Amino acid sequence: MDANVTKPPEIQFIPANWESISSFAGSLAVFVPENGSVNELARKLDNICGGQISKYLASPEFVDLKAPGIEVIGYPGGCTARSLLVAKVPVDATPEQMKRLGTGIAMKAAKSGVCVLAGDLDTISDIALGVSLGSYSFDRYRTAKPDQKNRENSLLVVTGDPKIASDGYHSAAAVAKGVNFTRDLVNEPANILTTCEFAKRVSEFRELGLSVSVLEEAELERIGMRTLLSVGAGSATPSKVAMIEWKGASGPPLALVGKGVVFDTGGISIKPALRMEEMTMDMAGAAVVAGVMKTLAMRKSPSHVVGALGLVENMPGGRALRPGDVVKSLKGDTVEVINTDAEGRLVLADLLWYVQDTHKPSAMIDLATLTGAIIVGIGNELAGVFSNDDELVDAFLCAAEREGEGAWRMPLHDPYDKLLKSRVADIKNVGDRSAGAVTAAQFLKRFVKADLPWIHMDIAGVAYSEGKSGAVPKGATGWGVQSIDRLIKERFEVT
Ligand code: BES
Ligand code: ZN
Ligand code: ZN
């Protein structure tokens, strides 16, 4: 398909030039503290547009606006802008709140472009990151582009010292690039993002200094990754494992492992038609791993991290895996497949074992859109996080809180193992209807060495959004890239 790809606009930091601010055709945004006086830039803009800002600030609506919050004033006088966005900043605003205001500003400006009058706020990087995340959209496959006339396709941040601001933004820019890269992968339809295309896109990471190797089917067969291969057996697109390594430090790596099912029909245990199209996002775990690896390389993180992506397609067909089949994992344990739709754990079982064998990591995190049961349990605001290591998982939960990505610890509990007892093999791939997300985690735990700190993240509920919260776009969210990058910054970097 001829995808007419337009590059997203990049954040530019500029000094206050009132002539160009007055003639900016997009949205102009100012920050107003909840209590205290407005800054120089907001006052100047207020003069230009005939006191419209101060009029709003004196209104009961401003008093009622909960901080952090944004008010839109349409078509202000005295300037070309389509709207003025007034962001109300709480006392002692957290970096996350400033990021969220940036996102809100960009989302309210939609595609009209935005010029943010930030001034010398010390949270300017957080705001800019928010703006960059909030301006994301996926319109690669819309042939009718919106009318660009009288629109500004730019993201400008006005500040007293553009050089300092843009230098300071370097690391946050890498995060924005990583998150939006993940979102693109997750939003891509499965006829475009095949296993081959996925491997090709991460192979381009070599330009950033990452090592990338792609293991093909024959090699996976030779290694003995048969549970992973069994999932892709019915597909015309070949199964692959992509290994990505960032060596910004020596010593054993942190391993990130992602479920990359490019489409999940359920296989022979086929899914119902209703909303099956959403299963194009069943590779979100692998996409988050890819996004984190990109971020690490772009910000030259002093850490050692290895990413493993299991790229397969779960299709029915003459060669497809059947219910009742028994498959031998790389670890050596045999698995009776009861339901071919519980395929993610078959992919991860081999991948987890492979990474531990080859890289001897100091810790391991896997990400997967693993179960519908996690959505039944905790919905779409929180990812389910399972871990055998209190310290590691607490550090992650802190990082997630700091980044505004919802996460909640769920139990690992060995008595649930009995639900996975098989009549013919060492283990079966599903339990009964109870505790579906926990039994999936217990299944994975079998493939994690006992003393290795490990977190399993079931992201089925958070990888994709209806876009109602206003904090993430409709479709792919990129959930996890920011929290994992933060965890790496705080726990896995040499200082
Ligand atoms: N990819 C699905 C899980 C999923 C469901 C992700 C909804 C996102 C939204 C997974 O492979 C799956 O189908 N799991 C089954 C497991 C069951 C057969 C034990 C499920 O959750 O129904
Ligand atoms: Zn499935
Ligand atoms: Zn799946």
Coordinates of C-alpha atoms and ligand atoms in Angstrom, one line a residue:
M1 CA 0.0 0.0 0.0
D2 CA 1.2 3.5 -0.8
A3 CA 1.2 5.0 2.6
N4 CA 1.5 8.7 2.3
V5 CA 3.6 9.1 5.4
T6 CA 3.9 12.5 6.9
K7 CA 6.5 13.1 9.5
P8 CA 5.2 14.3 12.9
P9 CA 6.3 17.9 13.7
E10 CA 9.3 18.2 16.1
I11 CA 9.3 20.5 19.1
Q12 CA 11.2 23.7 18.6
F13 CA 12.4 26.0 21.3
I14 CA 12.3 29.7 20.3
P15 CA 12.7 33.1 22.0
A16 CA 9.7 35.4 22.4
N17 CA 9.2 37.2 19.1
W18 CA 5.9 38.9 19.4
E19 CA 5.5 39.6 15.7
S20 CA 5.5 35.9 14.9
I21 CA 3.5 35.0 18.1
S22 CA 0.8 37.4 17.0
S23 CA 0.6 35.9 13.5
F24 CA 0.8 32.3 14.6
A25 CA -2.3 30.5 13.0
G26 CA -2.5 27.6 15.5
S27 CA -3.3 27.6 19.2
L28 CA -1.4 29.8 21.7
A29 CA -1.0 28.3 25.2
V30 CA -0.1 30.1 28.5
F31 CA 0.4 28.8 32.0
V32 CA -1.3 30.5 34.9
P33 CA -0.6 29.5 38.5
E34 CA -3.5 28.5 40.7
N35 CA -2.5 31.2 43.1
G36 CA 0.0 33.9 42.5
S37 CA 0.6 36.3 39.6
V38 CA 0.7 35.5 35.9
N39 CA 4.1 35.6 34.2
E40 CA 5.4 38.1 31.8
L41 CA 4.5 36.2 28.6
A42 CA 0.9 35.7 29.6
R43 CA 0.6 39.4 30.6
K44 CA 2.1 40.5 27.2
L45 CA -0.3 38.2 25.3
D46 CA -3.2 39.5 27.4
N47 CA -2.3 43.0 26.2
I48 CA -2.1 41.9 22.6
C49 CA -5.5 40.3 22.7
G50 CA -7.3 43.1 24.4
G51 CA -7.4 41.7 28.0
Q52 CA -9.2 38.5 27.1
I53 CA -7.0 36.4 29.4
S54 CA -7.3 38.7 32.4
K55 CA -11.1 38.8 31.8
Y56 CA -11.2 35.0 32.0
L57 CA -8.9 34.9 35.1
A58 CA -11.3 37.2 36.9
S59 CA -14.3 35.0 36.1
P60 CA -16.0 32.4 38.3
E61 CA -15.2 29.8 35.6
F62 CA -11.5 30.2 36.3
V63 CA -12.1 29.8 40.0
D64 CA -14.1 26.6 39.3
L65 CA -11.5 25.1 36.9
K66 CA -9.7 22.4 38.8
A67 CA -5.9 22.6 38.6
P68 CA -4.3 21.0 36.6
G69 CA -6.8 22.0 33.9
I70 CA -7.1 23.8 30.6
E71 CA -9.7 26.3 29.3
V72 CA -10.1 27.0 25.6
I73 CA -10.8 30.6 24.5
G74 CA -11.8 30.5 20.9
Y75 CA -10.7 33.0 18.2
P76 CA -9.1 35.6 20.4
G77 CA -8.9 39.2 19.2
G78 CA -5.6 41.0 18.4
C79 CA -3.8 38.0 16.9
T80 CA -4.2 35.3 14.2
A81 CA -4.5 32.3 16.6
R82 CA -7.5 30.1 16.4
S83 CA -7.6 29.6 20.1
L84 CA -6.0 30.6 23.4
L85 CA -5.4 27.7 25.8
V86 CA -5.1 28.8 29.4
A87 CA -3.5 26.0 31.6
K88 CA -4.1 26.3 35.3
V89 CA -1.1 25.1 37.2
P90 CA -1.5 23.7 40.7
V91 CA 0.7 24.8 43.6
D92 CA 3.7 22.4 43.8
A93 CA 2.8 20.8 40.5
T94 CA 4.5 17.5 39.9
P95 CA 6.5 16.8 36.7
E96 CA 3.7 14.4 35.8
Q97 CA 1.1 17.1 36.1
M98 CA 3.1 19.4 33.9
K99 CA 3.6 16.6 31.3
R100 CA -0.2 16.0 31.4
L101 CA -0.9 19.7 30.8
G102 CA 1.4 19.6 27.8
T103 CA -0.5 16.6 26.5
G104 CA -3.8 18.3 27.1
I105 CA -2.7 21.4 25.3
A106 CA -1.5 19.5 22.3
M107 CA -4.7 17.4 22.2
K108 CA -6.9 20.5 22.5
A109 CA -4.9 22.2 19.7
A110 CA -5.6 19.1 17.6
K111 CA -3.8 19.5 14.3
S112 CA -3.8 23.3 14.2
G113 CA -0.2 23.4 15.7
V114 CA 0.6 24.9 19.0
C115 CA 2.9 27.7 20.4
V116 CA 3.4 27.2 24.1
L117 CA 4.4 30.3 26.0
A118 CA 6.4 28.5 28.7
G119 CA 8.8 31.1 29.8
D120 CA 11.3 29.9 32.3
L121 CA 9.4 27.2 34.0
D122 CA 11.8 24.6 35.3
T123 CA 9.5 21.9 34.1
I124 CA 9.8 22.9 30.5
S125 CA 11.1 19.5 29.4
D126 CA 8.1 17.8 31.0
I127 CA 5.7 20.2 29.2
A128 CA 7.5 19.7 25.9
L129 CA 7.4 15.9 26.3
G130 CA 3.6 16.1 27.0
V131 CA 3.1 18.3 23.9
S132 CA 5.0 15.8 21.8
L133 CA 3.0 12.8 23.1
G134 CA -0.3 14.7 22.8
S135 CA 0.3 15.7 19.3
Y136 CA 0.6 12.1 18.1
S137 CA -1.8 10.9 15.5
F138 CA -1.9 7.9 13.2
D139 CA -3.2 9.0 9.8
R140 CA -0.9 7.1 7.5
Y141 CA -3.8 5.5 5.8
R142 CA -6.1 8.5 5.3
T143 CA -5.8 9.5 1.7
A144 CA -7.8 12.7 2.2
K145 CA -5.5 14.9 4.3
P146 CA -7.1 17.7 6.3
D147 CA -7.0 21.1 4.7
Q148 CA -3.6 22.6 5.6
K149 CA -4.6 26.1 4.6
N150 CA -4.2 28.6 7.4
R151 CA -2.9 25.9 9.7
E152 CA 0.4 25.7 11.5
N153 CA 1.9 22.3 11.5
S154 CA 4.4 23.2 14.2
L155 CA 5.0 22.7 17.9
L156 CA 6.8 25.8 19.3
V157 CA 7.9 26.3 22.9
V158 CA 8.7 30.0 23.7
T159 CA 11.3 30.4 26.4
G160 CA 13.9 32.8 27.7
D161 CA 16.8 30.5 26.8
P162 CA 16.0 28.3 23.9
K163 CA 19.5 26.7 23.9
I164 CA 19.4 25.6 27.5
A165 CA 15.8 24.4 27.1
S166 CA 16.6 22.4 24.0
D167 CA 19.7 20.8 25.5
G168 CA 17.7 19.9 28.6
Y169 CA 15.0 18.3 26.4
H170 CA 17.4 15.8 24.8
S171 CA 16.6 12.9 27.1
A172 CA 12.8 13.6 27.1
A173 CA 12.9 13.9 23.3
A174 CA 14.3 10.3 23.3
V175 CA 11.3 9.2 25.4
A176 CA 8.8 10.9 23.1
K177 CA 10.4 9.2 20.1
G178 CA 10.3 5.8 21.8
V179 CA 6.7 6.1 22.9
N180 CA 5.5 7.3 19.5
F181 CA 7.5 4.6 17.7
T182 CA 5.7 2.0 19.9
R183 CA 2.4 3.6 19.1
D184 CA 3.0 3.4 15.4
L185 CA 3.9 -0.3 15.5
V186 CA 0.7 -1.1 17.6
N187 CA -1.5 1.0 15.3
E188 CA -0.2 -0.6 12.1
P189 CA -2.7 -3.1 10.6
A190 CA -1.5 -6.8 10.4
N191 CA -1.4 -6.9 6.6
I192 CA 1.4 -4.2 6.8
L193 CA 3.1 -5.1 10.1
T194 CA 3.9 -8.8 9.4
T195 CA 6.6 -10.5 11.3
C196 CA 9.0 -9.6 8.5
E197 CA 8.1 -5.9 8.5
F198 CA 8.4 -5.8 12.3
A199 CA 11.9 -7.4 12.1
K200 CA 12.8 -4.9 9.4
R201 CA 11.7 -1.9 11.4
V202 CA 13.7 -2.9 14.4
S203 CA 16.7 -3.8 12.2
E204 CA 16.9 -0.1 11.4
F205 CA 17.9 0.5 15.0
R206 CA 21.4 -0.5 14.0
E207 CA 21.8 3.1 12.8
L208 CA 21.3 4.2 16.4
G209 CA 24.1 2.0 17.7
L210 CA 22.0 -1.0 18.8
S211 CA 23.0 -4.5 17.9
V212 CA 20.1 -6.4 16.3
S213 CA 19.9 -10.0 15.2
V214 CA 17.0 -11.8 13.8
L215 CA 16.6 -15.5 14.3
E216 CA 14.7 -17.3 11.5
E217 CA 12.5 -20.4 11.7
A218 CA 15.3 -22.9 10.8
E219 CA 17.5 -21.5 13.5
L220 CA 14.6 -21.4 16.1
E221 CA 13.9 -25.1 15.2
R222 CA 17.6 -25.9 15.7
I223 CA 17.7 -24.1 19.1
G224 CA 14.5 -26.0 20.1
M225 CA 12.0 -23.1 20.5
R226 CA 9.0 -25.3 19.6
T227 CA 6.3 -23.8 21.7
L228 CA 7.0 -20.4 20.1
L229 CA 7.2 -22.0 16.6
S230 CA 3.9 -24.0 17.2
V231 CA 2.0 -20.7 17.5
G232 CA 3.1 -19.5 14.0
A233 CA 2.7 -22.9 12.3
G234 CA -0.6 -21.9 10.6
S235 CA 0.6 -18.6 9.3
A236 CA 2.0 -17.6 5.9
T237 CA 4.3 -15.1 7.5
P238 CA 7.3 -16.8 9.2
S239 CA 8.0 -16.8 12.9
K240 CA 11.0 -14.8 14.0
V241 CA 12.8 -13.8 17.2
A242 CA 14.5 -10.4 17.1
M243 CA 17.2 -9.8 19.7
I244 CA 18.1 -6.1 20.3
E245 CA 21.0 -5.2 22.6
W246 CA 22.0 -1.8 24.1
K247 CA 25.4 -2.0 25.7
G248 CA 25.9 1.4 27.4
A249 CA 27.5 -0.4 30.4
S250 CA 29.2 -3.7 31.2
G251 CA 27.9 -6.4 33.5
P252 CA 24.9 -8.6 33.2
P253 CA 22.0 -7.0 31.3
L254 CA 18.4 -6.3 32.2
A255 CA 16.3 -8.5 29.9
L256 CA 13.1 -7.1 28.3
V257 CA 10.9 -9.8 26.7
G258 CA 7.9 -8.9 24.5
K259 CA 4.9 -10.9 23.1
G260 CA 4.8 -9.9 19.4
V261 CA 1.7 -11.7 18.0
V262 CA 1.2 -9.6 14.9
F263 CA -2.3 -10.9 14.7
D264 CA -4.2 -13.2 17.0
T265 CA -7.2 -15.0 15.4
G266 CA -7.1 -17.5 18.2
G267 CA -5.9 -20.1 15.8
I268 CA -8.0 -23.3 15.6
S269 CA -9.7 -22.2 18.8
I270 CA -10.8 -19.3 16.7
K271 CA -12.1 -16.1 18.3
P272 CA -15.6 -14.7 17.7
A273 CA -15.8 -12.0 14.9
L274 CA -16.9 -9.2 17.3
R275 CA -13.8 -6.9 17.8
M276 CA -11.4 -9.4 16.4
E277 CA -9.9 -6.6 14.5
E278 CA -8.4 -5.3 17.7
M279 CA -6.1 -8.3 17.8
T280 CA -3.8 -6.4 15.4
M281 CA -2.4 -4.9 18.6
D282 CA -1.4 -8.3 20.1
M283 CA 2.2 -7.4 19.5
A284 CA 2.1 -4.4 21.9
G285 CA 4.5 -6.1 24.4
A286 CA 7.1 -6.5 21.7
A287 CA 6.4 -2.9 20.5
V288 CA 7.0 -1.5 24.0
V289 CA 10.3 -3.4 24.3
A290 CA 11.3 -1.9 20.9
G291 CA 10.3 1.6 22.0
V292 CA 12.3 1.3 25.2
M293 CA 15.4 0.1 23.2
K294 CA 15.1 3.0 20.9
T295 CA 14.8 5.5 23.8
L296 CA 17.9 4.0 25.5
A297 CA 20.0 4.3 22.4
M298 CA 18.7 7.9 21.6
R299 CA 19.6 9.1 25.0
K300 CA 22.8 7.0 25.2
S301 CA 21.7 5.4 28.5
P302 CA 24.7 4.1 30.6
S303 CA 23.0 0.7 31.0
H304 CA 23.1 -2.8 29.6
V305 CA 19.7 -3.9 28.3
V306 CA 18.8 -6.8 26.0
G307 CA 15.4 -6.9 24.3
A308 CA 13.8 -10.1 23.0
L309 CA 10.8 -10.0 20.7
G310 CA 8.8 -13.1 19.8
L311 CA 7.3 -12.3 16.4
V312 CA 4.6 -14.7 15.3
E313 CA 1.1 -14.8 13.8
N314 CA -1.6 -17.0 15.2
M315 CA -3.7 -18.3 12.3
P316 CA -5.8 -21.4 11.6
G317 CA -4.7 -23.5 8.7
G318 CA -3.6 -27.0 7.6
R319 CA -0.4 -26.8 9.5
A320 CA -1.8 -25.0 12.5
L321 CA -1.4 -26.1 16.1
R322 CA -4.4 -28.1 17.3
P323 CA -6.1 -28.3 20.7
G324 CA -4.8 -31.5 22.2
D325 CA -1.3 -31.2 20.6
V326 CA 1.7 -31.7 22.9
V327 CA 4.7 -29.5 22.3
K328 CA 8.1 -29.6 23.9
S329 CA 9.5 -26.3 25.1
L330 CA 13.1 -25.1 25.0
K331 CA 13.3 -25.7 28.7
G332 CA 12.3 -29.3 28.2
D333 CA 8.9 -29.2 29.8
T334 CA 6.1 -30.6 27.7
V335 CA 2.9 -28.5 27.2
E336 CA -0.5 -29.8 26.3
V337 CA -2.3 -27.2 24.2
I338 CA -5.9 -27.1 25.3
N339 CA -6.7 -23.8 23.7
T340 CA -4.7 -22.4 20.8
D341 CA -5.9 -18.9 21.7
A342 CA -3.8 -19.0 24.8
E343 CA -0.8 -18.5 22.5
G344 CA 1.1 -15.7 24.2
R345 CA 2.4 -17.8 27.0
L346 CA 3.7 -20.4 24.5
V347 CA 5.7 -17.6 22.8
L348 CA 7.0 -16.2 26.0
A349 CA 7.8 -19.6 27.6
D350 CA 10.6 -20.2 25.0
L351 CA 11.6 -16.6 24.8
L352 CA 12.1 -16.2 28.6
W353 CA 14.1 -19.4 28.7
Y354 CA 16.2 -18.5 25.7
V355 CA 17.1 -15.0 27.1
Q356 CA 18.1 -16.5 30.5
D357 CA 20.2 -19.1 28.8
T358 CA 22.0 -16.8 26.4
H359 CA 22.4 -13.6 28.3
K360 CA 22.3 -14.5 32.0
P361 CA 20.4 -11.3 32.9
S362 CA 20.4 -9.7 36.4
A363 CA 16.7 -9.1 36.1
M364 CA 13.9 -9.8 33.6
I365 CA 10.7 -8.0 32.6
D366 CA 8.2 -9.4 30.2
L367 CA 5.3 -7.5 28.6
A368 CA 2.3 -9.1 26.9
T369 CA -1.3 -8.5 25.9
L370 CA -1.7 -11.8 27.6
T371 CA -5.2 -12.3 28.9
G372 CA -8.8 -10.9 28.5
A373 CA -9.1 -11.9 32.2
I374 CA -6.9 -9.0 33.3
I375 CA -9.4 -6.6 31.7
V376 CA -12.3 -8.4 33.5
G377 CA -10.3 -8.1 36.7
I378 CA -9.0 -4.5 36.7
G379 CA -10.2 -2.8 33.5
N380 CA -8.4 -0.4 31.2
E381 CA -6.7 2.0 33.6
L382 CA -4.2 -0.3 35.1
A383 CA -1.8 -2.9 33.9
G384 CA -1.5 -6.1 36.0
V385 CA 2.0 -6.5 37.3
F386 CA 3.2 -9.8 38.8
S387 CA 6.5 -10.3 40.4
N388 CA 8.7 -12.6 42.5
D389 CA 10.8 -9.6 43.8
D390 CA 9.2 -7.0 46.1
E391 CA 12.0 -4.6 45.8
L392 CA 12.1 -4.6 42.0
V393 CA 8.3 -4.4 41.6
D394 CA 8.1 -1.6 44.2
A395 CA 10.7 0.4 42.2
F396 CA 8.7 -0.2 39.0
L397 CA 5.4 0.9 40.7
C398 CA 7.1 4.1 41.8
A399 CA 8.4 4.7 38.3
A400 CA 4.9 4.1 36.8
E401 CA 3.3 6.5 39.3
R402 CA 5.9 9.2 38.5
E403 CA 5.1 8.7 34.8
G404 CA 1.4 8.6 35.2
E405 CA 1.1 5.1 33.7
G406 CA -1.4 3.0 35.8
A407 CA -0.1 -0.3 37.2
W408 CA -1.2 -2.6 40.0
R409 CA 0.4 -5.5 41.6
M410 CA -1.4 -8.8 41.2
P411 CA -0.6 -12.1 43.0
L412 CA 1.6 -15.0 42.0
H413 CA 0.5 -17.9 44.1
D414 CA 1.7 -21.4 43.7
P415 CA -1.6 -23.2 44.8
Y416 CA -3.0 -22.0 41.4
D417 CA -0.5 -24.3 39.7
K418 CA -2.8 -27.2 40.1
L419 CA -5.2 -25.6 37.6
L420 CA -2.5 -26.2 35.0
K421 CA -2.0 -29.9 35.6
S422 CA -2.3 -31.9 32.4
R423 CA -3.6 -35.4 31.8
V424 CA -0.8 -36.2 29.3
A425 CA 2.0 -33.6 29.6
D426 CA 3.9 -31.7 32.3
I427 CA 1.6 -28.8 32.1
K428 CA -1.4 -27.5 30.0
N429 CA -1.7 -24.1 28.6
V430 CA -4.9 -22.9 30.2
G431 CA -6.7 -23.4 33.6
D432 CA -10.4 -23.3 34.0
R433 CA -12.4 -20.1 34.0
S434 CA -11.1 -18.8 37.3
A435 CA -8.2 -16.4 37.9
G436 CA -7.2 -16.4 34.2
A437 CA -4.6 -13.7 34.5
V438 CA -3.0 -15.4 37.5
T439 CA -2.8 -18.8 35.9
A440 CA -1.2 -17.2 32.9
A441 CA 1.4 -15.7 35.1
Q442 CA 1.9 -19.0 37.0
F443 CA 2.4 -20.6 33.6
L444 CA 5.2 -18.1 32.8
K445 CA 6.8 -18.5 36.2
R446 CA 7.7 -22.1 35.3
F447 CA 10.0 -20.7 32.7
V448 CA 11.8 -18.2 35.0
K449 CA 14.7 -19.4 37.1
A450 CA 14.0 -19.3 40.8
D451 CA 16.5 -16.7 41.9
L452 CA 16.0 -14.2 39.1
P453 CA 14.1 -11.0 39.9
W454 CA 11.3 -10.9 37.4
I455 CA 8.2 -8.9 36.6
H456 CA 5.4 -10.0 34.2
M457 CA 3.2 -7.2 32.9
D458 CA -0.2 -8.1 31.5
I459 CA -0.9 -5.1 29.3
A460 CA -4.0 -6.3 27.5
G461 CA -6.1 -3.6 29.1
V462 CA -3.8 -0.6 28.7
A463 CA -2.0 -1.1 25.3
Y464 CA -5.0 0.2 23.4
S465 CA -7.5 2.9 24.4
E466 CA -10.9 4.2 23.3
G467 CA -9.3 7.6 23.9
K468 CA -11.9 8.8 26.5
S469 CA -9.5 9.8 29.3
G470 CA -7.9 12.6 27.4
A471 CA -4.4 11.6 28.5
V472 CA -3.7 9.2 25.7
P473 CA -4.7 9.1 22.1
K474 CA -7.3 6.8 20.6
G475 CA -5.8 3.5 19.7
A476 CA -2.2 2.6 20.7
T477 CA -1.1 4.2 24.0
G478 CA 2.5 3.3 24.2
W479 CA 1.9 2.3 27.8
G480 CA 5.0 1.2 29.6
V481 CA 7.8 2.9 27.6
Q482 CA 8.0 5.8 30.0
S483 CA 7.8 3.8 33.2
I484 CA 10.4 1.2 32.1
D485 CA 12.7 3.9 30.8
R486 CA 12.4 5.6 34.2
L487 CA 13.0 2.3 36.1
I488 CA 16.2 1.8 34.0
K489 CA 17.3 5.3 34.7
E490 CA 16.8 4.8 38.4
R491 CA 18.0 1.2 38.9
F492 CA 19.9 -0.1 36.0
E493 CA 22.3 2.8 35.0
V494 CA 25.9 3.0 36.2
T495 CA 26.6 6.4 37.7
Ligands
BES1 N1 -4.4 -11.7 22.9 C1 -5.3 -12.4 23.8 C2 -5.6 -11.5 25.1 C3 -6.3 -10.2 24.9 C4 -7.7 -10.2 25.0 C5 -5.6 -9.1 24.6 C6 -8.3 -9.0 24.8 C7 -6.3 -7.9 24.4 C8 -7.6 -7.8 24.5 C9 -4.8 -13.7 24.3 O1 -3.9 -14.4 23.4 C10 -6.0 -14.6 24.5 O2 -6.7 -14.8 23.5 N2 -6.2 -15.0 25.7 C11 -7.3 -15.9 26.0 C12 -6.8 -16.9 27.0 C13 -7.8 -18.0 27.2 C14 -8.0 -18.8 26.0 C15 -7.3 -18.8 28.4 C16 -8.3 -15.0 26.7 O3 -8.0 -14.1 27.4 O4 -9.5 -15.2 26.4
ZN2 ZN -5.0 -15.5 22.0
ZN3 ZN -2.9 -13.1 22.1

